[in-house]
CSV table of C-alpha atoms and ligand atoms in Angstrom, one decimal:
chain,number,residue,atom,x,y,z
A,1,UNK,CA,30.8,86.3,-24.8
A,2,UNK,CA,34.1,87.4,-26.2
A,3,UNK,CA,35.0,89.3,-29.3
A,4,UNK,CA,37.1,87.6,-32.0
A,5,UNK,CA,37.8,88.5,-35.7
A,6,UNK,CA,34.7,88.1,-37.7
A,7,UNK,CA,34.5,85.9,-40.8
A,8,UNK,CA,30.9,86.1,-41.9
A,9,UNK,CA,28.8,83.0,-41.9
A,10,UNK,CA,25.1,82.3,-41.5
A,11,UNK,CA,23.1,80.3,-39.0
A,12,UNK,CA,20.2,80.9,-36.8
A,13,UNK,CA,19.5,80.8,-33.1
A,14,UNK,CA,16.6,82.8,-31.9
A,15,UNK,CA,16.6,84.7,-28.6
A,16,UNK,CA,14.2,86.8,-26.6
A,17,UNK,CA,14.8,90.5,-26.4
A,18,UNK,CA,18.0,90.7,-24.4
A,19,UNK,CA,16.9,93.1,-21.7
A,20,UNK,CA,18.3,92.1,-18.3
A,21,UNK,CA,20.6,89.2,-18.6
A,22,UNK,CA,21.6,87.8,-15.1
A,23,UNK,CA,25.3,88.2,-14.3
A,24,UNK,CA,26.6,84.6,-14.1
A,25,UNK,CA,29.0,83.8,-11.2
A,26,UNK,CA,32.5,82.5,-11.9
A,27,UNK,CA,31.6,78.8,-11.3
A,28,UNK,CA,29.2,78.0,-14.1
A,29,UNK,CA,28.3,74.7,-12.5
A,30,UNK,CA,27.1,76.5,-9.4
A,31,UNK,CA,24.6,78.4,-11.6
A,32,UNK,CA,23.6,75.4,-13.8
A,33,UNK,CA,24.6,72.2,-12.0
A,34,UNK,CA,25.7,69.5,-14.4
A,35,UNK,CA,25.2,71.4,-17.6
A,36,UNK,CA,28.8,72.7,-18.2
A,37,UNK,CA,31.9,70.6,-18.4
A,38,UNK,CA,33.4,69.9,-15.0
A,39,UNK,CA,36.4,72.1,-15.6
A,40,UNK,CA,34.4,75.1,-17.0
A,41,UNK,CA,35.0,78.4,-15.3
A,42,UNK,CA,33.8,81.9,-16.2
A,43,UNK,CA,36.0,84.5,-14.7
A,44,UNK,CA,36.1,88.2,-15.6
A,45,UNK,CA,33.8,87.4,-18.5
A,46,UNK,CA,36.1,84.8,-20.0
A,47,UNK,CA,35.0,81.1,-20.3
A,48,UNK,CA,37.8,78.6,-19.9
A,49,UNK,CA,37.5,74.8,-20.3
A,50,UNK,CA,40.2,72.4,-19.4
A,51,UNK,CA,42.3,75.5,-18.6
A,52,UNK,CA,41.9,76.8,-22.2
A,53,UNK,CA,40.5,80.3,-22.9
A,54,UNK,CA,37.7,79.7,-25.5
A,55,UNK,CA,38.9,82.8,-27.4
A,56,UNK,CA,42.2,81.2,-27.9
A,57,UNK,CA,40.6,78.0,-29.0
A,58,UNK,CA,38.4,79.8,-31.5
A,59,UNK,CA,41.4,81.7,-32.8
A,60,UNK,CA,43.5,78.6,-33.2
A,61,UNK,CA,41.0,76.2,-34.5
A,62,UNK,CA,38.1,78.3,-35.9
A,63,UNK,CA,34.4,78.0,-35.3
A,64,UNK,CA,32.1,76.2,-35.0
A,65,UNK,CA,34.2,74.0,-32.8
A,66,UNK,CA,33.3,71.2,-30.4
A,67,UNK,CA,35.5,71.6,-27.3
A,68,UNK,CA,35.6,68.4,-25.3
A,69,UNK,CA,36.9,68.3,-21.7
A,70,UNK,CA,38.9,65.1,-21.6
A,71,UNK,CA,38.9,64.9,-17.8
A,72,UNK,CA,35.1,65.4,-17.7
A,73,UNK,CA,34.6,62.5,-20.1
A,74,UNK,CA,37.1,60.2,-18.3
A,75,UNK,CA,35.7,61.1,-14.8
A,76,UNK,CA,32.2,60.1,-16.0
A,77,UNK,CA,33.5,56.8,-17.1
A,78,UNK,CA,35.0,56.3,-13.6
A,79,UNK,CA,31.7,57.5,-12.0
A,80,UNK,CA,29.8,54.7,-13.8
A,81,UNK,CA,32.4,52.0,-13.0
A,82,UNK,CA,32.5,53.0,-9.3
A,83,UNK,CA,28.7,53.2,-9.0
A,84,UNK,CA,28.0,49.9,-10.6
A,85,UNK,CA,30.9,48.1,-8.9
A,86,UNK,CA,33.6,45.7,-9.9
A,87,UNK,CA,31.2,42.8,-10.5
A,88,UNK,CA,29.3,44.8,-13.2
A,89,UNK,CA,30.5,46.0,-16.6
A,90,UNK,CA,30.0,49.5,-18.2
A,91,UNK,CA,30.1,49.7,-21.9
A,92,UNK,CA,30.2,53.2,-23.6
A,93,UNK,CA,27.7,53.5,-26.4
A,94,UNK,CA,29.9,54.7,-29.2
A,95,UNK,CA,27.0,56.1,-31.2
A,96,UNK,CA,27.0,59.1,-28.8
A,97,UNK,CA,30.4,60.2,-30.1
A,98,UNK,CA,32.9,57.9,-31.8
A,99,UNK,CA,36.5,58.6,-32.7
A,100,UNK,CA,39.7,56.8,-32.0
A,101,UNK,CA,41.0,59.2,-29.3
A,102,UNK,CA,37.8,58.9,-27.3
A,103,UNK,CA,37.6,55.2,-27.6
A,104,UNK,CA,41.2,55.0,-26.3
A,105,UNK,CA,40.1,56.9,-23.2
A,106,UNK,CA,37.2,54.5,-22.8
A,107,UNK,CA,39.5,51.5,-23.0
A,108,UNK,CA,42.0,53.1,-20.6
A,109,UNK,CA,39.3,53.8,-18.0
A,110,UNK,CA,38.4,50.1,-18.1
A,111,UNK,CA,35.1,50.3,-19.9
A,112,UNK,CA,33.9,48.2,-22.8
A,113,UNK,CA,32.3,49.7,-25.9
A,114,UNK,CA,29.2,49.0,-27.8
A,115,UNK,CA,29.0,49.6,-31.5
A,116,UNK,CA,26.1,49.4,-33.8
A,117,UNK,CA,27.7,49.4,-37.3
A,118,UNK,CA,30.7,48.1,-39.1
A,119,UNK,CA,32.0,51.7,-39.2
A,120,UNK,CA,31.9,52.1,-35.5
A,121,UNK,CA,33.5,48.6,-35.1
A,122,UNK,CA,36.3,49.6,-37.5
A,123,UNK,CA,37.0,52.7,-35.4
A,124,UNK,CA,37.1,50.7,-32.2
A,125,UNK,CA,39.4,48.1,-33.7
A,126,UNK,CA,41.6,50.9,-35.2
A,127,UNK,CA,41.8,52.5,-31.7
A,128,UNK,CA,43.2,49.2,-30.4
A,129,UNK,CA,40.1,48.5,-28.4
A,130,UNK,CA,40.3,44.9,-26.9
A,131,UNK,CA,37.9,43.0,-29.1
A,132,UNK,CA,36.6,40.9,-26.1
A,133,UNK,CA,35.3,44.2,-24.7
A,134,UNK,CA,33.3,45.1,-27.8
A,135,UNK,CA,29.5,44.4,-28.2
A,136,UNK,CA,27.8,44.7,-31.6
A,137,UNK,CA,24.2,45.9,-31.8
A,138,UNK,CA,21.8,46.8,-34.5
A,139,UNK,CA,18.4,45.7,-35.8
A,140,UNK,CA,19.6,44.9,-39.3
A,141,UNK,CA,23.3,44.0,-39.2
A,142,UNK,CA,24.6,43.4,-42.6
A,143,UNK,CA,26.3,40.1,-43.5
A,144,UNK,CA,29.7,41.8,-43.9
A,145,UNK,CA,29.2,43.5,-40.5
A,146,UNK,CA,28.5,40.1,-38.8
A,147,UNK,CA,31.5,38.6,-40.6
A,148,UNK,CA,33.7,41.5,-39.5
A,149,UNK,CA,32.5,41.1,-35.9
A,150,UNK,CA,33.0,37.3,-35.9
A,151,UNK,CA,36.4,37.7,-37.6
A,152,UNK,CA,37.6,40.2,-35.0
A,153,UNK,CA,36.5,37.9,-32.2
A,154,UNK,CA,34.4,40.6,-30.4
A,155,UNK,CA,33.0,39.8,-27.0
A,156,UNK,CA,29.2,39.8,-27.7
A,157,UNK,CA,26.8,40.1,-30.6
A,158,UNK,CA,23.2,41.1,-29.7
A,159,UNK,CA,20.7,39.1,-31.7
A,160,UNK,CA,17.8,41.2,-32.9
A,161,UNK,CA,15.7,39.1,-35.3
A,162,UNK,CA,15.1,35.4,-36.2
A,163,UNK,CA,16.7,35.9,-39.6
A,164,UNK,CA,19.8,37.3,-37.8
A,165,UNK,CA,20.0,34.3,-35.5
A,166,UNK,CA,20.0,32.0,-38.5
A,167,UNK,CA,22.6,34.1,-40.4
A,168,UNK,CA,24.8,34.4,-37.4
A,169,UNK,CA,24.7,30.7,-36.7
A,170,UNK,CA,25.6,30.0,-40.3
A,171,UNK,CA,28.4,32.6,-40.5
A,172,UNK,CA,29.9,31.5,-37.1
A,173,UNK,CA,30.0,27.9,-38.2
A,174,UNK,CA,31.7,28.9,-41.5
A,175,UNK,CA,34.3,30.8,-39.5
A,176,UNK,CA,34.7,28.0,-37.0
A,177,UNK,CA,33.7,30.4,-34.3
A,178,UNK,CA,31.2,30.4,-31.4
A,179,UNK,CA,30.4,34.0,-30.6
A,180,UNK,CA,28.6,34.9,-27.4
A,181,UNK,CA,25.1,36.0,-28.1
A,182,UNK,CA,22.8,38.2,-26.1
A,183,UNK,CA,19.1,38.1,-27.1
A,184,UNK,CA,17.6,41.6,-27.2
A,185,UNK,CA,14.1,41.7,-25.6
A,186,UNK,CA,11.5,44.4,-25.7
A,187,UNK,CA,10.0,44.7,-22.3
A,188,UNK,CA,6.8,46.6,-23.3
A,189,UNK,CA,7.9,49.6,-21.2
A,190,UNK,CA,6.7,52.9,-22.5
A,191,UNK,CA,9.8,55.0,-21.6
A,192,UNK,CA,9.0,58.7,-20.7
A,193,UNK,CA,11.0,60.3,-23.5
A,194,UNK,CA,10.6,61.4,-27.1
A,195,UNK,CA,8.8,58.7,-29.1
A,196,UNK,CA,11.7,58.5,-31.6
A,197,UNK,CA,14.1,57.4,-28.9
A,198,UNK,CA,11.8,55.1,-27.0
A,199,UNK,CA,12.7,51.5,-27.8
A,200,UNK,CA,11.0,49.0,-25.5
A,201,UNK,CA,7.3,49.4,-26.4
A,202,UNK,CA,5.9,46.6,-28.5
A,203,UNK,CA,5.3,48.5,-31.7
A,204,UNK,CA,8.9,49.2,-32.8
A,205,UNK,CA,11.7,47.6,-34.8
A,206,UNK,CA,14.1,46.4,-32.1
A,207,UNK,CA,14.4,43.1,-30.4
A,208,UNK,CA,12.0,40.3,-29.5
A,209,UNK,CA,8.8,40.9,-27.6
A,210,UNK,CA,8.5,39.4,-24.2
A,211,UNK,CA,4.7,39.5,-24.3
A,212,UNK,CA,4.2,37.7,-27.6
A,213,UNK,CA,6.5,34.8,-26.8
A,214,UNK,CA,9.0,35.8,-29.5
A,215,UNK,CA,11.8,36.4,-26.9
A,216,UNK,CA,11.4,32.8,-25.6
A,217,UNK,CA,11.5,31.4,-29.2
A,218,UNK,CA,14.6,33.5,-29.9
A,219,UNK,CA,16.4,32.1,-26.8
A,220,UNK,CA,15.5,28.6,-27.8
A,221,UNK,CA,16.8,29.1,-31.4
A,222,UNK,CA,20.1,30.5,-30.1
A,223,UNK,CA,20.4,27.6,-27.7
A,224,UNK,CA,19.7,25.2,-30.5
A,225,UNK,CA,22.5,26.6,-32.7
A,226,UNK,CA,25.7,24.7,-32.0
A,227,UNK,CA,27.9,27.6,-33.3
A,228,UNK,CA,26.3,30.2,-31.0
A,229,UNK,CA,27.0,30.6,-27.3
A,230,UNK,CA,23.9,31.9,-25.5
A,231,UNK,CA,25.2,34.4,-22.9
A,232,UNK,CA,22.1,36.2,-21.7
A,233,UNK,CA,19.6,38.9,-22.3
A,234,UNK,CA,19.7,42.5,-23.4
A,235,UNK,CA,17.2,45.3,-22.9
A,236,UNK,CA,17.4,49.0,-23.8
A,237,UNK,CA,14.3,51.1,-23.3
A,238,UNK,CA,15.3,54.4,-24.9
A,239,UNK,CA,17.4,57.5,-24.5
A,240,UNK,CA,17.3,60.7,-22.4
A,241,UNK,CA,15.1,59.2,-19.7
A,242,UNK,CA,14.8,60.9,-16.4
A,243,UNK,CA,12.1,58.8,-14.8
A,244,UNK,CA,13.9,55.8,-13.4
A,245,UNK,CA,10.7,53.8,-13.0
A,246,UNK,CA,11.0,52.7,-16.6
A,247,UNK,CA,14.4,51.2,-16.0
A,248,UNK,CA,13.1,49.5,-12.9
A,249,UNK,CA,10.1,48.0,-14.6
A,250,UNK,CA,12.2,46.7,-17.5
A,251,UNK,CA,14.7,45.1,-15.1
A,252,UNK,CA,11.8,43.4,-13.3
A,253,UNK,CA,10.3,42.0,-16.5
A,254,UNK,CA,13.6,40.9,-17.9
A,255,UNK,CA,14.6,39.1,-14.7
A,256,UNK,CA,11.1,37.5,-14.6
A,257,UNK,CA,11.8,36.2,-18.1
A,258,UNK,CA,15.2,34.9,-17.0
A,259,UNK,CA,13.3,32.7,-14.5
A,260,UNK,CA,11.1,31.4,-17.3
A,261,UNK,CA,14.1,30.5,-19.4
A,262,UNK,CA,15.6,28.7,-16.5
A,263,UNK,CA,12.3,26.8,-15.9
A,264,UNK,CA,11.6,26.0,-19.6
A,265,UNK,CA,15.1,25.6,-21.0
A,266,UNK,CA,17.0,24.6,-18.0
A,267,UNK,CA,19.6,27.5,-18.6
A,268,UNK,CA,20.5,30.3,-16.3
A,269,UNK,CA,21.5,33.6,-17.9
A,270,UNK,CA,25.2,34.4,-17.3
A,271,UNK,CA,24.8,38.1,-18.3
A,272,UNK,CA,22.1,40.8,-18.2
A,273,UNK,CA,22.7,43.9,-20.2
A,274,UNK,CA,20.2,46.7,-19.3
A,275,UNK,CA,21.3,49.1,-22.0
A,276,UNK,CA,21.8,52.9,-21.6
A,277,UNK,CA,19.4,55.8,-21.8
A,278,UNK,CA,20.3,57.9,-18.7
A,279,UNK,CA,19.2,61.5,-19.2
A,280,UNK,CA,21.4,64.5,-18.8
A,281,UNK,CA,20.7,68.2,-18.1
A,282,UNK,CA,20.4,70.5,-21.1
A,283,UNK,CA,18.8,73.3,-19.1
A,284,UNK,CA,18.5,74.3,-15.5
A,285,UNK,CA,15.1,72.7,-15.3
A,286,UNK,CA,16.5,69.2,-16.1
A,287,UNK,CA,17.2,67.2,-13.0
A,288,UNK,CA,18.5,63.8,-13.9
A,289,UNK,CA,19.0,61.0,-11.3
A,290,UNK,CA,22.5,60.5,-10.0
A,291,UNK,CA,24.6,57.6,-11.3
A,292,UNK,CA,24.8,56.3,-7.8
A,293,UNK,CA,21.0,56.3,-7.3
A,294,UNK,CA,20.5,54.5,-10.7
A,295,UNK,CA,23.2,51.9,-10.0
A,296,UNK,CA,21.8,51.2,-6.5
A,297,UNK,CA,18.3,50.7,-7.8
A,298,UNK,CA,19.3,48.5,-10.7
A,299,UNK,CA,21.6,46.3,-8.7
A,300,UNK,CA,19.0,46.0,-5.9
A,301,UNK,CA,16.3,44.9,-8.4
A,302,UNK,CA,18.5,42.2,-9.9
A,303,UNK,CA,19.6,41.0,-6.5
A,304,UNK,CA,16.0,40.9,-5.2
A,305,UNK,CA,14.7,39.0,-8.3
A,306,UNK,CA,17.6,36.5,-8.0
A,307,UNK,CA,16.9,35.9,-4.4
A,308,UNK,CA,13.2,35.4,-5.0
A,309,UNK,CA,13.6,33.0,-7.9
A,310,UNK,CA,16.8,31.2,-6.8
A,311,UNK,CA,18.7,32.4,-9.9
A,312,UNK,CA,22.4,32.8,-9.8
A,313,UNK,CA,23.1,36.5,-10.2
A,314,UNK,CA,24.0,37.3,-13.8
A,315,UNK,CA,26.8,39.8,-14.6
A,316,UNK,CA,25.1,43.2,-15.0
A,317,UNK,CA,26.1,45.4,-17.9
A,318,UNK,CA,25.0,49.0,-18.6
A,319,UNK,CA,25.6,51.0,-21.8
A,320,UNK,CA,25.6,54.8,-21.2
A,321,UNK,CA,26.4,57.0,-24.1
A,322,UNK,CA,24.9,60.4,-23.6
A,323,UNK,CA,25.6,60.5,-19.9
A,324,UNK,CA,29.3,59.9,-20.5
A,325,UNK,CA,29.9,62.0,-23.6
A,326,UNK,CA,27.2,64.7,-23.4
A,327,UNK,CA,28.0,67.1,-20.5
A,328,UNK,CA,31.7,67.4,-21.2
A,329,UNK,CA,31.6,69.2,-24.5
A,330,UNK,CA,30.5,72.7,-25.6
A,331,UNK,CA,30.1,73.9,-29.1
A,332,UNK,CA,31.6,77.3,-29.8
A,333,UNK,CA,30.0,79.4,-32.5
A,334,UNK,CA,30.7,82.8,-33.7
A,335,UNK,CA,27.9,85.4,-34.1
A,336,UNK,CA,27.4,86.5,-37.7
A,337,UNK,CA,24.3,88.7,-37.5
A,338,UNK,CA,21.9,90.0,-35.0
A,339,UNK,CA,18.5,90.8,-36.5
A,340,UNK,CA,15.8,92.5,-34.5
A,341,UNK,CA,12.5,91.4,-36.0
A,342,UNK,CA,10.1,94.3,-35.3
A,343,UNK,CA,10.3,94.0,-31.6
A,344,UNK,CA,9.2,90.4,-31.6
A,345,UNK,CA,12.5,88.9,-30.9
A,346,UNK,CA,16.2,89.2,-31.9
A,347,UNK,CA,17.5,86.5,-34.1
A,348,UNK,CA,21.2,85.7,-33.5
A,349,UNK,CA,22.7,83.9,-36.5
A,350,UNK,CA,25.8,81.9,-35.8
A,351,UNK,CA,28.2,80.0,-38.0
A,352,UNK,CA,27.1,76.4,-37.2
A,353,UNK,CA,24.5,75.0,-39.5
A,354,UNK,CA,22.1,75.4,-42.3
A,355,UNK,CA,21.6,78.6,-44.2
A,356,UNK,CA,18.1,78.2,-45.5
A,357,UNK,CA,15.8,76.4,-43.0
A,358,UNK,CA,13.6,78.2,-40.5
A,359,UNK,CA,13.5,75.2,-38.2
A,360,UNK,CA,17.2,75.4,-37.8
A,361,UNK,CA,17.2,76.5,-34.2
A,362,UNK,CA,19.9,75.9,-31.6
A,363,UNK,CA,18.0,77.6,-28.7
A,364,UNK,CA,14.6,79.1,-29.2
A,365,UNK,CA,14.1,81.4,-26.2
A,366,UNK,CA,17.1,82.7,-24.3
A,367,UNK,CA,18.4,85.9,-22.7
A,368,UNK,CA,21.7,86.9,-24.1
A,369,UNK,CA,23.8,90.0,-23.4
A,370,UNK,CA,22.1,93.0,-25.0
A,371,UNK,CA,25.4,94.1,-26.5
A,372,UNK,CA,25.8,90.8,-28.4
A,373,UNK,CA,27.3,91.6,-31.8
A,374,UNK,CA,28.9,90.1,-34.8
A,375,UNK,CA,32.2,88.5,-33.9
A,376,UNK,CA,31.2,87.5,-30.4
A,377,UNK,CA,31.4,83.8,-29.4
A,378,UNK,CA,28.5,81.8,-28.2
A,379,UNK,CA,29.1,78.6,-26.2
A,380,UNK,CA,26.3,76.0,-26.2
A,381,UNK,CA,26.7,73.5,-23.4
A,382,UNK,CA,26.1,69.7,-23.2
A,383,UNK,CA,26.7,69.0,-26.9
A,384,UNK,CA,29.1,66.1,-26.5
A,385,UNK,CA,26.6,63.4,-27.4
A,386,UNK,CA,24.6,62.9,-30.6
A,387,UNK,CA,25.7,66.3,-32.0
A,388,UNK,CA,29.0,65.7,-33.9
A,389,UNK,CA,28.0,62.1,-34.4
A,390,UNK,CA,24.7,63.1,-36.1
A,391,UNK,CA,26.1,66.1,-38.0
A,392,UNK,CA,25.5,66.1,-41.7
A,393,UNK,CA,26.8,67.9,-44.8
A,394,UNK,CA,23.4,69.3,-45.6
A,395,UNK,CA,23.9,72.6,-47.6
A,396,UNK,CA,27.4,71.4,-48.3
A,397,UNK,CA,28.7,72.7,-45.0
A,398,UNK,CA,31.9,71.1,-43.8
A,399,UNK,CA,31.5,69.5,-40.4
A,400,UNK,CA,33.3,71.1,-37.4
A,401,UNK,CA,36.5,69.9,-35.7
A,402,UNK,CA,36.6,68.5,-32.2
A,403,UNK,CA,39.3,69.7,-29.9
A,404,UNK,CA,40.0,67.9,-26.6
A,405,UNK,CA,41.2,70.1,-23.8
A,406,UNK,CA,43.0,69.2,-20.7
A,407,UNK,CA,45.4,71.0,-18.3
A,408,UNK,CA,45.8,74.0,-20.5
A,409,UNK,CA,46.4,72.2,-23.8
A,410,UNK,CA,44.2,71.5,-26.7
A,411,UNK,CA,44.5,68.6,-29.1
A,412,UNK,CA,42.4,68.3,-32.3
A,413,UNK,CA,41.0,64.8,-32.2
A,414,UNK,CA,38.7,65.2,-35.2
A,415,UNK,CA,39.8,67.8,-37.8
A,416,UNK,CA,37.5,70.2,-39.5
A,417,UNK,CA,36.2,69.2,-42.9
A,418,UNK,CA,37.3,71.2,-45.9
A,419,UNK,CA,35.7,71.8,-49.3
A,420,UNK,CA,38.1,69.1,-50.6
A,421,UNK,CA,36.5,66.6,-48.2
A,422,UNK,CA,33.1,67.6,-49.5
A,423,UNK,CA,34.2,66.9,-53.0
A,424,UNK,CA,36.1,63.7,-52.3
A,425,UNK,CA,33.2,61.4,-53.1
A,426,UNK,CA,31.8,63.6,-55.9
A,427,UNK,CA,33.4,61.9,-58.9
A,428,UNK,CA,32.2,64.5,-61.4
B,1,LIG,C1,21.4,49.4,-27.6
B,1,LIG,C2,21.8,50.8,-27.1
B,1,LIG,N1,22.6,50.9,-26.0
B,1,LIG,C3,22.9,52.1,-25.5
B,1,LIG,C4,22.5,53.3,-26.1
B,1,LIG,C5,22.9,54.6,-25.5
B,1,LIG,O1,21.9,55.3,-25.1
B,1,LIG,P1,22.2,56.7,-24.3
B,1,LIG,O2,23.1,57.5,-25.1
B,1,LIG,O3,20.9,57.3,-24.2
B,1,LIG,O4,22.7,56.3,-23.0
B,1,LIG,C6,21.6,53.2,-27.2
B,1,LIG,C7,21.1,54.4,-27.8
B,1,LIG,O5,20.1,54.6,-28.4
B,1,LIG,C8,21.3,51.9,-27.7
B,1,LIG,O6,20.5,51.8,-28.8
């Protein structure tokens, strides 16, 4: 923790009584492997990321502030590419964190990008992302979004409902286009994760069920549409998954379905997109599988199934979001108040969220230095994915900036919102 000048501001993180905090070593990743950005160092009590002292970052850009280690993000892109090999494709899931600078890094590292709205697609196109390396997802894509995707000539559109197949066929014909279509299937896998981010059990809104026969019907309808080019199958079982058994079961089931398609429709799938969902460590107890292990298992399953059924191996695609964007960022907050509640616990309020909700907790139970005081900085690790991208303006709080750090320099890639931004849409 480091002292900086103190503009007051409310927010709440709760902590246990701060009695005996362990002294962390210089290398934060030695203490908590995989949680801190790869360039994070704590030396003489000072946290640096990308060669930048966090006190200087807070001083120059204010708090709360997302600090994103560019080389961490890029190196995770490369880890995925290397692990899955040259004959597979890695698409970054933009929903984890989407801005032009980051999508340029993704393109430069040779990945594709998957987007799930017209807004994300617009950012990707504005970043100069090659359209043929963009995939559009979504369970209820709007007609303008489909037209935007067809018009831009993006690489793949993932079909998610019968209505959408009909709409897409009609719109593609009207545009004189023939987009590549992947059919999203739900494999019936109950992913071991929070129920709101599990997406492959039968009772949910995404895709076509394998067990009900809907997936086969969907493939047949895409094949029957002259303006659609059936490219293959897509499956995504959920997010923040540690138990790789779920991925394996889904891969088995989807490959078994590919054999059915070959036998019934006489068509071999050219592509197999197995989605994202790889879990990351948020605490020292979390122990996610390595990218290498995951890639090895997925590739082995697909190869085995192909050998057994005589299918030509489809091009494998994966779509990690959290695992690429998550670990490389920390959020810097400034402590506003420290309230000791009758010996029960100390509540440390920081300047990063709501001012009136008791469920607004960054970390519930944590030892922090007992001399923590207003003006100190608190850095929360592993906040690169689904934090800035899911931030809201609830309570009319402007959303924080994102600063990318690298080799001792910082670049603001998303600026902090102002009160003027908050009032821009309020037409009075
Ligand atoms: C279709 C699809 N692909 C990829 C992802 C990325 O998931 P994650 O960030 O968990 O890797 C998601 C997220 O929900 C998704 O819906």
